[in-house]
Amino acid sequence: IAEGTSREEVGREEFLRRTWEYKEEQGGHITRQLRSLGASADWSRERFTMDPDNCEAVVEAFVRLHEKGLVYRGEYMVNWAPLLKTAVSDLEVEYSEEEGKLYYFKYVVDGTDGEEFLPVATTRPETIMGDTAVCVHPEDERYKHLVGKEAIVPMSGGRTIPIIADEYVDMEFGTGALKITPGHDPNDYAIGKKFDLPIVNIMNKDGSMNGNAGDYDGLDRFECREKLWSDMEADGLVIKVEPHTQRVPRSQRGGEVIEPLVSSQWFVKTEGMGAKALKAVEDGDIKIVPERFKKTWDNWLTDIHDWCVSRQLWWGHRIPVWYVGESGESEYIVARNEHDARAKAVEMGHAEDIILRQEE
């Protein structure tokens, strides 16, 4: 950044060369400080994350877990860090209480010439362009007659979405009507799966709006928020705006606001392993000291979901997966190295000189 360039412009090989160079110059500062403070570690056993033995162990673990069916590639909602352009784990997301706004607006019912509408509130107006339904409670007398009809997405040029009913909606909270954005909200993603709603991704990997955002294509997500709301106000769709304190997810690495995105990533199945870890403590095979941290152990391993282990970062362990052919990711090979990957490709019926592209 200081040079006015990026890792993509210098390329992977040059980026890694520079990073290793920096590591050799600066990497020992922390351990030297710890030694100066008198830390009594066995420094003869010091290891660096990217040491060859560690890299080999990570690759071996990934391959073995994949062979056991515990590692898989899937398309799910992930925590996306737009500044770093990578997915991050739940542990790398920090939540902070911040002052924001709650935006109330009209979801006009199709065919009513604007006379009938659903009042909806959101903290992220920019995601309106990715809405694929409006949801109400099935017993809510205010909106029961609208279920099954269509609503017009604001500033979309007339795109309509269904009005659906689900008990997930709290009739007493807010307006009692929810906009559903399966591509940009974890809870909405679950509802979208339940009702088989389309998933519309409206953002690029850098947090700017894409072509699905219509006239707001190319705008930064926060610029889009202001512009879209201004346009809705001019169109008579705004009800009110209120101050609102909210929990904002931020990247532990870069500090930017995390964007929930549906993305193809690599995951580790955690339910079985988590259950075994819980049982080991319950049976006394593992003892946690001090004992009060058993509660933390239980919280971490109860009701967990599969762990996203892939990152779109170049500095780190590269996933041992090779995609077959010049483009596309439908066919892939998991192997310990490129030699083994090529051998597997030949076994699958591909030519010996088939192009293999390793996971970024």
Tab-separated table of C-alpha atoms in Angstrom:
chain	number	residue	atom	x	y	z
A	1	ILE	CA	0.000	0.000	0.000
A	2	ALA	CA	2.839	2.393	0.868
A	3	GLU	CA	4.256	1.797	-2.633
A	4	GLY	CA	0.895	2.432	-4.274
A	5	THR	CA	0.600	-1.167	-5.425
A	6	SER	CA	-1.078	-4.372	-4.271
A	7	ARG	CA	-0.264	-8.040	-3.843
A	8	GLU	CA	-2.231	-8.824	-7.017
A	9	GLU	CA	-0.066	-6.424	-9.034
A	10	VAL	CA	3.280	-7.748	-7.756
A	11	GLY	CA	2.142	-11.388	-8.000
A	12	ARG	CA	2.244	-14.294	-5.571
A	13	GLU	CA	5.940	-15.163	-5.982
A	14	GLU	CA	7.184	-11.606	-5.423
A	15	PHE	CA	4.724	-11.040	-2.572
A	16	LEU	CA	5.969	-14.137	-0.748
A	17	ARG	CA	9.610	-13.189	-1.356
A	18	ARG	CA	9.047	-9.784	0.230
A	19	THR	CA	7.066	-11.254	3.134
A	20	TRP	CA	9.782	-13.800	3.928
A	21	GLU	CA	12.333	-10.992	3.746
A	22	TYR	CA	10.319	-8.964	6.254
A	23	LYS	CA	9.929	-11.994	8.495
A	24	GLU	CA	13.703	-12.570	8.575
A	25	GLU	CA	14.276	-8.928	9.508
A	26	GLN	CA	11.485	-8.435	12.038
A	27	GLY	CA	10.262	-11.890	13.032
A	28	GLY	CA	12.340	-12.305	16.182
A	29	HIS	CA	11.333	-9.089	17.959
A	30	ILE	CA	8.533	-10.574	20.040
A	31	THR	CA	10.515	-13.588	21.233
A	32	ARG	CA	13.510	-11.378	22.057
A	33	GLN	CA	11.213	-9.201	24.161
A	34	LEU	CA	9.833	-12.269	25.927
A	35	ARG	CA	13.346	-13.481	26.702
A	36	SER	CA	14.279	-10.047	28.035
A	37	LEU	CA	11.251	-10.229	30.329
A	38	GLY	CA	12.484	-13.577	31.642
A	39	ALA	CA	9.936	-15.912	30.046
A	40	SER	CA	11.016	-19.434	31.013
A	41	ALA	CA	10.073	-21.236	27.795
A	42	ASP	CA	12.250	-23.968	26.299
A	43	TRP	CA	13.504	-21.799	23.455
A	44	SER	CA	15.273	-24.752	21.821
A	45	ARG	CA	11.806	-25.964	20.806
A	46	GLU	CA	10.707	-22.676	19.227
A	47	ARG	CA	8.865	-23.148	15.953
A	48	PHE	CA	7.500	-20.812	13.280
A	49	THR	CA	4.087	-21.443	11.707
A	50	MET	CA	5.556	-21.721	8.209
A	51	ASP	CA	8.482	-24.016	9.089
A	52	PRO	CA	8.679	-26.931	6.614
A	53	ASP	CA	7.710	-29.577	9.202
A	54	ASN	CA	4.640	-27.573	10.188
A	55	CYS	CA	3.612	-27.067	6.564
A	56	GLU	CA	3.935	-30.795	5.932
A	57	ALA	CA	1.829	-31.576	9.011
A	58	VAL	CA	-0.950	-29.191	7.923
A	59	VAL	CA	-1.085	-30.725	4.441
A	60	GLU	CA	-1.127	-34.247	5.871
A	61	ALA	CA	-3.945	-33.385	8.275
A	62	PHE	CA	-6.036	-31.797	5.499
A	63	VAL	CA	-5.594	-34.777	3.173
A	64	ARG	CA	-6.404	-37.318	5.886
A	65	LEU	CA	-9.489	-35.417	7.037
A	66	HIS	CA	-10.676	-35.183	3.433
A	67	GLU	CA	-10.167	-38.925	2.955
A	68	LYS	CA	-12.336	-39.501	6.041
A	69	GLY	CA	-15.054	-37.215	4.697
A	70	LEU	CA	-14.441	-34.614	7.412
A	71	VAL	CA	-13.232	-31.881	5.037
A	72	TYR	CA	-15.455	-30.745	2.192
A	73	ARG	CA	-16.041	-27.879	-0.203
A	74	GLY	CA	-19.393	-26.155	0.126
A	75	GLU	CA	-21.263	-22.937	-0.524
A	76	TYR	CA	-22.361	-21.360	2.734
A	77	MET	CA	-22.606	-18.056	4.520
A	78	VAL	CA	-19.151	-16.923	5.666
A	79	ASN	CA	-17.630	-13.905	7.397
A	80	TRP	CA	-16.064	-11.884	4.584
A	81	ALA	CA	-13.418	-9.234	5.270
A	82	PRO	CA	-13.588	-6.803	2.288
A	83	LEU	CA	-10.301	-5.043	3.093
A	84	LEU	CA	-8.316	-8.285	3.106
A	85	LYS	CA	-10.587	-9.945	0.527
A	86	THR	CA	-10.752	-13.176	2.482
A	87	ALA	CA	-13.114	-15.263	4.556
A	88	VAL	CA	-12.345	-15.285	8.283
A	89	SER	CA	-13.463	-17.636	11.042
A	90	ASP	CA	-15.941	-16.770	13.785
A	91	LEU	CA	-12.980	-16.462	16.161
A	92	GLU	CA	-11.534	-13.683	14.012
A	93	VAL	CA	-14.681	-11.544	14.263
A	94	GLU	CA	-14.990	-9.085	17.133
A	95	TYR	CA	-18.314	-7.434	18.003
A	96	SER	CA	-18.553	-3.881	19.287
A	97	GLU	CA	-21.508	-1.818	20.475
A	98	GLU	CA	-21.749	1.137	18.083
A	99	GLU	CA	-24.209	3.914	17.456
A	100	GLY	CA	-25.986	3.470	14.162
A	101	LYS	CA	-29.369	4.049	12.585
A	102	LEU	CA	-32.548	2.062	12.096
A	103	TYR	CA	-34.129	2.853	8.744
A	104	TYR	CA	-37.903	2.405	8.357
A	105	PHE	CA	-39.349	2.244	4.844
A	106	LYS	CA	-42.281	1.039	2.776
A	107	TYR	CA	-42.413	-2.248	0.940
A	108	VAL	CA	-45.248	-1.462	-1.472
A	109	VAL	CA	-47.613	-4.336	-2.276
A	110	ASP	CA	-47.685	-5.022	-5.991
A	111	GLY	CA	-50.924	-4.065	-7.762
A	112	THR	CA	-52.074	-1.512	-5.165
A	113	ASP	CA	-50.695	1.618	-6.852
A	114	GLY	CA	-48.730	2.378	-3.697
A	115	GLU	CA	-51.827	2.471	-1.502
A	116	GLU	CA	-50.892	-0.604	0.546
A	117	PHE	CA	-47.464	-1.371	1.955
A	118	LEU	CA	-45.553	-3.302	4.602
A	119	PRO	CA	-43.487	-1.149	6.987
A	120	VAL	CA	-40.008	-2.658	7.296
A	121	ALA	CA	-36.931	-1.621	9.286
A	122	THR	CA	-33.259	-2.338	8.581
A	123	THR	CA	-29.833	-1.241	9.750
A	124	ARG	CA	-28.340	-1.870	6.292
A	125	PRO	CA	-30.422	-0.282	3.522
A	126	GLU	CA	-27.816	-1.208	0.901
A	127	THR	CA	-28.862	-4.869	1.248
A	128	ILE	CA	-32.392	-4.051	0.040
A	129	MET	CA	-31.133	-4.708	-3.490
A	130	GLY	CA	-30.528	-8.339	-2.489
A	131	ASP	CA	-33.932	-8.934	-0.863
A	132	THR	CA	-35.820	-11.973	-2.130
A	133	ALA	CA	-38.840	-11.980	0.225
A	134	VAL	CA	-40.690	-10.092	2.952
A	135	CYS	CA	-41.641	-12.271	5.926
A	136	VAL	CA	-44.403	-11.851	8.522
A	137	HIS	CA	-45.783	-14.048	11.313
A	138	PRO	CA	-48.604	-16.334	10.092
A	139	GLU	CA	-50.873	-15.220	12.971
A	140	ASP	CA	-50.258	-11.486	12.603
A	141	GLU	CA	-53.679	-9.992	11.859
A	142	ARG	CA	-52.087	-6.868	10.388
A	143	TYR	CA	-50.497	-8.726	7.508
A	144	LYS	CA	-52.238	-12.134	7.157
A	145	HIS	CA	-54.217	-10.953	4.150
A	146	LEU	CA	-50.991	-10.055	2.311
A	147	VAL	CA	-49.309	-13.487	2.543
A	148	GLY	CA	-48.974	-14.961	-0.921
A	149	LYS	CA	-48.952	-11.590	-2.642
A	150	GLU	CA	-45.925	-9.793	-4.079
A	151	ALA	CA	-44.061	-6.707	-2.905
A	152	ILE	CA	-41.984	-4.355	-5.051
A	153	VAL	CA	-38.291	-4.017	-4.169
A	154	PRO	CA	-37.520	-0.279	-3.809
A	155	MET	CA	-35.402	1.307	-6.557
A	156	SER	CA	-35.169	-2.005	-8.427
A	157	GLY	CA	-37.062	-1.012	-11.526
A	158	GLY	CA	-40.129	-3.009	-10.510
A	159	ARG	CA	-38.667	-6.339	-9.352
A	160	THR	CA	-41.194	-8.158	-7.160
A	161	ILE	CA	-40.647	-10.629	-4.329
A	162	PRO	CA	-43.087	-12.872	-2.410
A	163	ILE	CA	-44.644	-12.034	0.955
A	164	ILE	CA	-44.201	-15.163	3.067
A	165	ALA	CA	-45.147	-16.217	6.603
A	166	ASP	CA	-43.016	-17.951	9.220
A	167	GLU	CA	-43.136	-18.266	13.005
A	168	TYR	CA	-39.512	-17.095	13.147
A	169	VAL	CA	-40.846	-13.532	12.975
A	170	ASP	CA	-41.525	-11.851	16.321
A	171	MET	CA	-44.811	-9.952	15.973
A	172	GLU	CA	-43.929	-7.696	18.909
A	173	PHE	CA	-40.498	-6.648	17.636
A	174	GLY	CA	-40.132	-3.690	15.307
A	175	THR	CA	-42.796	-3.525	12.652
A	176	GLY	CA	-43.427	-7.276	12.622
A	177	ALA	CA	-42.341	-7.472	8.970
A	178	LEU	CA	-38.825	-8.568	7.952
A	179	LYS	CA	-36.948	-8.076	4.724
A	180	ILE	CA	-35.222	-11.347	3.810
A	181	THR	CA	-31.761	-11.126	2.244
A	182	PRO	CA	-30.414	-14.704	2.046
A	183	GLY	CA	-27.162	-13.611	0.393
A	184	HIS	CA	-26.096	-11.180	3.128
A	185	ASP	CA	-27.506	-12.241	6.503
A	186	PRO	CA	-27.032	-15.553	8.399
A	187	ASN	CA	-30.599	-15.711	9.738
A	188	ASP	CA	-32.069	-14.755	6.374
A	189	TYR	CA	-29.894	-17.421	4.755
A	190	ALA	CA	-31.587	-20.078	6.933
A	191	ILE	CA	-35.054	-18.770	6.033
A	192	GLY	CA	-34.051	-18.662	2.386
A	193	LYS	CA	-33.070	-22.330	2.519
A	194	LYS	CA	-36.366	-23.217	4.206
A	195	PHE	CA	-38.467	-21.465	1.547
A	196	ASP	CA	-36.127	-22.194	-1.368
A	197	LEU	CA	-35.624	-18.491	-2.042
A	198	PRO	CA	-33.062	-17.322	-4.589
A	199	ILE	CA	-29.763	-16.070	-3.186
A	200	VAL	CA	-28.790	-12.738	-4.721
A	201	ASN	CA	-25.229	-11.550	-4.083
A	202	ILE	CA	-25.066	-7.778	-4.517
A	203	MET	CA	-21.441	-7.170	-3.530
A	204	ASN	CA	-17.996	-7.671	-4.957
A	205	LYS	CA	-15.184	-9.107	-2.828
A	206	ASP	CA	-13.919	-5.598	-2.019
A	207	GLY	CA	-17.249	-4.485	-0.541
A	208	SER	CA	-18.392	-2.521	-3.585
A	209	MET	CA	-21.764	-3.133	-5.168
A	210	ASN	CA	-21.968	-5.374	-8.231
A	211	GLY	CA	-24.291	-5.524	-11.236
A	212	ASN	CA	-27.119	-7.060	-9.178
A	213	ALA	CA	-27.384	-3.712	-7.371
A	214	GLY	CA	-28.683	-2.053	-10.535
A	215	ASP	CA	-28.010	1.683	-10.661
A	216	TYR	CA	-25.726	1.399	-7.617
A	217	ASP	CA	-23.225	-0.866	-9.358
A	218	GLY	CA	-19.649	0.158	-8.494
A	219	LEU	CA	-20.476	2.177	-5.375
A	220	ASP	CA	-18.853	1.309	-2.052
A	221	ARG	CA	-21.410	-0.419	0.213
A	222	PHE	CA	-21.582	2.556	2.575
A	223	GLU	CA	-21.840	5.049	-0.291
A	224	CYS	CA	-24.657	2.909	-1.661
A	225	ARG	CA	-26.423	3.097	1.700
A	226	GLU	CA	-26.548	6.889	1.559
A	227	LYS	CA	-27.392	7.128	-2.154
A	228	LEU	CA	-30.091	4.449	-2.051
A	229	TRP	CA	-31.748	5.972	1.006
A	230	SER	CA	-31.700	9.413	-0.605
A	231	ASP	CA	-33.338	7.997	-3.728
A	232	MET	CA	-35.966	6.187	-1.650
A	233	GLU	CA	-36.714	9.407	0.204
A	234	ALA	CA	-37.233	11.219	-3.082
A	235	ASP	CA	-39.530	8.380	-4.184
A	236	GLY	CA	-41.715	8.686	-1.076
A	237	LEU	CA	-40.707	5.295	0.346
A	238	VAL	CA	-39.066	6.506	3.564
A	239	ILE	CA	-41.000	6.377	6.829
A	240	LYS	CA	-38.414	7.496	9.391
A	241	VAL	CA	-34.853	7.042	10.694
A	242	GLU	CA	-34.053	6.450	14.363
A	243	PRO	CA	-30.775	6.281	16.324
A	244	HIS	CA	-29.986	2.662	17.091
A	245	THR	CA	-27.240	0.988	19.102
A	246	GLN	CA	-26.160	-2.220	17.434
A	247	ARG	CA	-23.533	-4.969	17.638
A	248	VAL	CA	-21.214	-4.453	14.683
A	249	PRO	CA	-18.995	-7.354	13.539
A	250	ARG	CA	-15.459	-6.219	12.755
A	251	SER	CA	-12.456	-8.097	11.424
A	252	GLN	CA	-9.892	-8.825	14.109
A	253	ARG	CA	-7.206	-8.579	11.423
A	254	GLY	CA	-8.119	-5.399	9.552
A	255	GLY	CA	-10.787	-3.705	11.656
A	256	GLU	CA	-13.259	-3.298	8.794
A	257	VAL	CA	-16.944	-4.196	9.128
A	258	ILE	CA	-17.484	-7.836	8.256
A	259	GLU	CA	-19.870	-8.569	5.392
A	260	PRO	CA	-21.813	-11.858	5.515
A	261	LEU	CA	-21.481	-13.425	2.061
A	262	VAL	CA	-22.415	-16.749	0.524
A	263	SER	CA	-19.190	-18.163	-0.866
A	264	SER	CA	-17.617	-21.472	-1.908
A	265	GLN	CA	-15.086	-22.366	0.783
A	266	TRP	CA	-13.479	-25.377	2.457
A	267	PHE	CA	-15.020	-26.562	5.720
A	268	VAL	CA	-14.210	-29.043	8.483
A	269	LYS	CA	-17.111	-31.010	9.944
A	270	THR	CA	-17.103	-30.200	13.649
A	271	GLU	CA	-20.131	-31.899	15.214
A	272	GLY	CA	-18.583	-35.344	15.662
A	273	MET	CA	-15.201	-34.100	16.829
A	274	GLY	CA	-16.830	-31.572	19.137
A	275	ALA	CA	-18.998	-34.272	20.742
A	276	LYS	CA	-15.934	-36.437	21.385
A	277	ALA	CA	-14.099	-33.519	22.980
A	278	LEU	CA	-17.071	-32.781	25.262
A	279	LYS	CA	-17.351	-36.432	26.268
A	280	ALA	CA	-13.623	-36.661	27.038
A	281	VAL	CA	-13.964	-33.926	29.651
A	282	GLU	CA	-17.232	-35.300	31.031
A	283	ASP	CA	-15.673	-38.773	31.444
A	284	GLY	CA	-12.565	-37.352	33.104
A	285	ASP	CA	-10.172	-38.394	30.332
A	286	ILE	CA	-9.203	-34.722	30.012
A	287	LYS	CA	-8.979	-32.441	33.029
A	288	ILE	CA	-9.293	-28.681	32.542
A	289	VAL	CA	-7.289	-26.501	34.938
A	290	PRO	CA	-8.555	-24.275	36.459
A	291	GLU	CA	-11.932	-26.011	36.538
A	292	ARG	CA	-13.917	-22.811	35.961
A	293	PHE	CA	-12.791	-22.890	32.316
A	294	LYS	CA	-14.832	-26.053	31.754
A	295	LYS	CA	-17.800	-23.756	31.115
A	296	THR	CA	-15.832	-22.010	28.348
A	297	TRP	CA	-14.899	-25.416	26.894
A	298	ASP	CA	-18.570	-26.482	26.881
A	299	ASN	CA	-19.733	-23.208	25.318
A	300	TRP	CA	-17.200	-23.471	22.509
A	301	LEU	CA	-18.117	-27.035	21.615
A	302	THR	CA	-21.915	-26.984	22.012
A	303	ASP	CA	-24.176	-26.138	19.045
A	304	ILE	CA	-21.197	-25.453	16.801
A	305	HIS	CA	-21.337	-25.280	13.033
A	306	ASP	CA	-18.787	-26.455	10.497
A	307	TRP	CA	-15.515	-24.532	10.534
A	308	CYS	CA	-14.467	-22.544	7.464
A	309	VAL	CA	-10.729	-23.229	7.089
A	310	SER	CA	-9.995	-21.662	3.701
A	311	ARG	CA	-8.545	-18.171	3.406
A	312	GLN	CA	-7.915	-16.004	0.371
A	313	LEU	CA	-4.559	-14.916	1.794
A	314	TRP	CA	-1.183	-15.715	0.250
A	315	TRP	CA	0.788	-15.642	3.484
A	316	GLY	CA	-0.135	-18.884	5.182
A	317	HIS	CA	-0.646	-22.592	4.572
A	318	ARG	CA	-1.919	-23.143	1.049
A	319	ILE	CA	-4.770	-25.621	0.780
A	320	PRO	CA	-3.582	-28.813	-1.002
A	321	VAL	CA	-6.282	-28.794	-3.675
A	322	TRP	CA	-5.760	-28.631	-7.440
A	323	TYR	CA	-8.524	-27.692	-9.876
A	324	VAL	CA	-8.519	-29.492	-13.213
A	325	GLY	CA	-8.333	-27.470	-16.445
A	326	GLU	CA	-7.733	-23.836	-17.357
A	327	SER	CA	-10.877	-22.565	-15.632
A	328	GLY	CA	-13.729	-23.642	-13.418
A	329	GLU	CA	-13.769	-25.349	-10.041
A	330	SER	CA	-16.235	-28.201	-10.560
A	331	GLU	CA	-13.505	-30.861	-10.729
A	332	TYR	CA	-10.737	-30.884	-8.151
A	333	ILE	CA	-8.119	-33.168	-6.629
A	334	VAL	CA	-6.938	-33.251	-3.015
A	335	ALA	CA	-3.323	-34.384	-2.791
A	336	ARG	CA	-0.140	-33.947	-0.756
A	337	ASN	CA	1.720	-32.289	-3.642
A	338	GLU	CA	1.383	-31.471	-7.332
A	339	HIS	CA	3.124	-34.711	-8.353
A	340	ASP	CA	0.504	-36.774	-6.518
A	341	ALA	CA	-2.271	-34.541	-7.869
A	342	ARG	CA	-1.108	-35.110	-11.447
A	343	ALA	CA	-0.916	-38.856	-10.888
A	344	LYS	CA	-4.495	-38.819	-9.608
A	345	ALA	CA	-5.580	-36.747	-12.617
A	346	VAL	CA	-4.119	-39.347	-14.981
A	347	GLU	CA	-5.931	-42.104	-13.047
A	348	MET	CA	-9.135	-40.128	-13.605
A	349	GLY	CA	-8.547	-40.278	-17.355
A	350	HIS	CA	-6.914	-36.890	-17.976
A	351	ALA	CA	-3.820	-36.351	-20.121
A	352	GLU	CA	-0.447	-36.185	-18.351
A	353	ASP	CA	-0.017	-32.539	-19.355
A	354	ILE	CA	-3.458	-31.447	-18.110
A	355	ILE	CA	-3.430	-27.988	-16.517
A	356	LEU	CA	-3.735	-28.116	-12.732
A	357	ARG	CA	-4.351	-24.928	-10.713
A	358	GLN	CA	-3.716	-24.985	-6.983
A	359	GLU	CA	-6.273	-23.406	-4.628
A	360	GLU	CA	-5.316	-19.769	-3.987
